[in-house]
C-alpha positions as a printed Julia matrix, in Angstrom:
227×3 Matrix{Float64}:
 -19.67   13.26  -21.03
 -18.6    10.48  -23.4
 -17.72    7.0   -22.12
 -14.14    7.27  -23.36
 -13.67   10.29  -21.07
 -14.97    8.52  -17.96
 -12.34    6.98  -15.7
 -13.15    4.15  -13.28
 -10.87    2.96  -10.48
 -11.45   -0.72   -9.67
 -10.04   -1.9    -6.33
  -9.91   -5.56   -5.27
  -7.28   -7.96   -3.93
  -8.61  -10.79   -6.13
  -6.89  -10.74   -9.49
  -9.73  -12.56  -11.25
 -12.19   -9.87  -10.13
  -9.91   -7.16  -11.49
  -9.6    -9.0   -14.8
 -13.27   -9.95  -15.28
 -14.85   -6.71  -14.09
 -12.12   -4.6   -15.67
 -12.57   -6.36  -19.01
 -16.36   -5.83  -19.04
 -16.04   -2.15  -18.16
 -13.32   -1.64  -20.78
 -15.55   -3.3   -23.37
 -18.18   -0.67  -22.59
 -15.65    2.02  -23.51
 -14.65    3.25  -20.04
 -11.07    3.93  -18.96
 -10.25    1.42  -16.2
  -7.48    1.78  -13.6
  -6.91   -0.96  -11.0
  -5.51   -1.26   -7.49
  -5.03   -4.32   -5.25
  -5.53   -2.79   -1.78
  -6.75    0.32   -0.01
  -3.36    1.99    0.26
  -2.73    1.6    -3.44
  -6.27    2.79   -4.16
  -5.64    6.09   -2.36
  -2.48    6.72   -4.37
  -4.17    5.82   -7.67
  -7.24    7.93   -6.87
  -5.11   10.97   -6.07
  -3.11   10.54   -9.29
  -5.89    9.55  -11.72
  -8.87   11.55  -10.3
 -11.46    8.96  -11.37
 -15.16    9.67  -11.84
 -16.16    6.38  -10.17
 -14.43    4.09   -7.67
 -15.53    0.46   -7.23
 -14.05   -0.68   -3.93
 -13.76   -4.06   -2.21
 -14.0    -4.03    1.6
 -11.79   -6.85    2.91
  -8.26   -6.28    1.58
  -4.69   -6.51    2.91
  -2.63   -3.49    4.06
  -5.7    -1.24    4.25
  -9.36   -2.23    3.96
 -11.9    -0.48    1.77
 -13.68    1.34    4.59
 -10.51    3.1     5.73
  -9.52    3.83    2.14
 -12.87    5.51    1.4
 -12.65    7.6     4.57
  -9.21    8.81    3.44
 -10.39    9.54   -0.09
 -13.38   11.53    1.15
 -11.02   13.83    3.05
  -9.32   14.89   -0.21
 -10.94   18.07   -1.62
 -10.04   17.12   -5.19
 -12.0    13.85   -4.78
 -14.97   15.16   -2.82
 -17.37   14.58   -5.72
 -16.1    11.18   -6.9
 -18.8     8.48   -6.94
 -17.86    5.5    -4.74
 -19.53    2.11   -4.51
 -18.46   -0.89   -2.48
 -18.42   -4.26   -4.28
 -18.17   -6.89   -1.58
 -19.36  -10.27   -0.33
 -20.33   -8.65    2.99
 -24.0    -7.81    2.58
 -25.16   -7.58    6.22
 -27.21   -4.49    7.12
 -24.64   -3.28    9.66
 -21.87   -3.61    7.08
 -23.86   -1.57    4.56
 -24.58    1.15    7.14
 -20.86    1.25    7.96
 -20.12    1.61    4.25
 -22.45    4.58    3.83
 -21.1     6.02    7.07
 -17.6     5.85    5.59
 -18.73    7.91    2.61
 -19.85    5.43   -0.05
 -22.66    6.26   -2.48
 -23.76    2.68   -3.1
 -23.19   -0.89   -1.93
 -23.19   -3.8    -4.39
 -23.1    -7.38   -3.11
 -20.97  -10.15   -4.62
 -21.45  -12.36   -6.51
 -22.95  -10.32   -9.32
 -23.16  -11.05  -13.03
 -20.92   -8.79  -15.14
 -23.83   -7.47  -17.23
 -25.79   -6.49  -14.12
 -22.73   -4.8   -12.66
 -22.25   -2.81  -15.87
 -25.9    -1.73  -15.66
 -25.41   -0.55  -12.09
 -22.27    1.34  -13.13
 -24.23    3.08  -15.9
 -26.92    4.05  -13.38
 -24.34    5.49  -11.0
 -22.63    7.43  -13.79
 -25.92    9.03  -14.84
 -25.45   11.22  -11.81
 -22.56   12.92  -13.59
 -25.02   14.13  -16.22
 -27.54   15.11  -13.55
 -24.89   17.16  -11.77
 -24.07   19.1   -14.94
 -27.72   20.13  -15.38
 -28.2    21.58  -11.88
 -27.59   25.17  -10.79
 -24.06   25.74   -9.6
 -24.95   27.92   -6.59
 -27.99   27.75   -4.32
 -28.59   30.31   -1.56
 -30.85   29.59    1.39
 -30.88   32.21    4.12
 -27.28   32.75    5.2
 -26.16   29.49    3.58
 -24.52   29.35    0.15
 -24.3    25.94   -1.54
 -21.83   25.67   -4.42
 -22.7    22.58   -6.41
 -19.75   22.82   -8.79
 -17.22   22.78   -5.94
 -19.3    20.62   -3.55
 -18.81   23.32   -0.96
 -21.05   25.0     1.62
 -20.37   28.44    3.08
 -22.27   29.3     6.26
 -21.53   32.46    8.25
 -18.06   32.74    6.66
 -17.38   29.12    7.61
 -16.61   26.67    4.8
 -18.02   23.15    5.17
 -16.97   20.29    2.89
 -19.31   17.29    2.86
 -19.03   13.8     1.35
 -20.99   13.44   -1.88
 -24.15   11.81   -0.52
 -24.42   14.16    2.46
 -24.03   17.09    0.09
 -26.69   15.81   -2.32
 -29.12   15.17    0.54
 -28.54   18.67    1.91
 -28.87   20.18   -1.59
 -32.19   18.38   -2.1
 -33.67   19.59    1.21
 -32.33   23.11    0.62
 -33.81   23.27   -2.89
 -37.27   23.7    -1.31
 -37.0    24.92    2.3
 -40.04   24.02    4.34
 -41.13   21.21    2.04
 -41.44   17.79    3.64
 -39.49   15.3     1.52
 -40.83   11.8     1.96
 -38.29    9.07    2.61
 -39.16    7.37   -0.69
 -38.55   10.61   -2.6
 -35.22   11.15   -0.86
 -34.07    7.63   -1.71
 -35.15    8.09   -5.32
 -33.55   11.5    -5.87
 -30.37   11.07   -3.84
 -29.62    7.37   -4.21
 -31.58    6.61   -7.37
 -34.53    4.26   -7.61
 -32.27    1.56   -9.02
 -30.32    1.35   -5.76
 -31.58   -0.65   -2.8
 -30.35    0.72    0.52
 -31.21   -0.01    4.12
 -33.89    1.99    5.92
 -31.34    3.56    8.26
 -29.29    5.1     5.46
 -31.18    8.41    5.38
 -31.16    8.64    9.18
 -27.38    8.17    9.3
 -26.83   10.95    6.75
 -29.27   13.32    8.49
 -27.47   12.72   11.8
 -24.16   13.66   10.19
 -25.64   16.8     8.63
 -27.03   17.86   12.0
 -23.58   17.44   13.55
 -21.84   19.44   10.83
 -24.36   22.13    9.9
 -26.85   22.53   12.74
 -29.26   20.48   14.79
 -32.21   22.86   14.41
 -32.12   23.1    10.6
 -33.27   19.55    9.95
 -36.76   18.61   11.08
 -37.98   15.04   11.33
 -41.59   14.44   10.35
 -42.27   11.14   12.08
 -43.34    8.38    9.74
 -43.02   10.66    6.7
 -39.58   12.15    6.1
 -37.51   15.31    6.61
 -37.52   19.01    5.82
 -35.11   21.94    6.08
 -36.12   25.01    8.08
 -34.09   28.23    7.84
């Protein structure tokens, strides 16, 4: 996919952030759409169907956490990449961000060139997605990568992007123990620094939605899928 075809939604209540970050992304050749609060972000996301959303957390009318939760419930936006860009860098805030459905968490302040590099790294996942098989079948479970959809015993399950990618990774080799470092590298990318609890939070959610017994914890090592 060419840069000129990639659409980025930038959400922040600070006009200077919208102007500076928006300018640097536009200079790279991306299409940039902006919003000043969470409520406006939801409307813009539904209308524009961006490939990437860069979202502030603390905003008037509706904060970024609530906005992301709403966006993740929209089927047409289930595979959009979302990163928070915020001054709140505490561990608990990052965990809450991933819990809400974000793919990444970038702390302010950040130099424009570094932010552009992070955006490029996130957007590489679009290319990775195109190269993977569309449908994976494991036992009675069918995983449709193109639609980000799981069908299990005639029940359709729609997962947020990161939960889906984690499940897809484990399901790609049932029985294999995936080390935590490998999971972080393949699901979040080795350029992204996330808290140690991130994988655990996503596994907990998968157990709630798909089945407690499918996901096995190998203490001190990682996780595997058993079907």
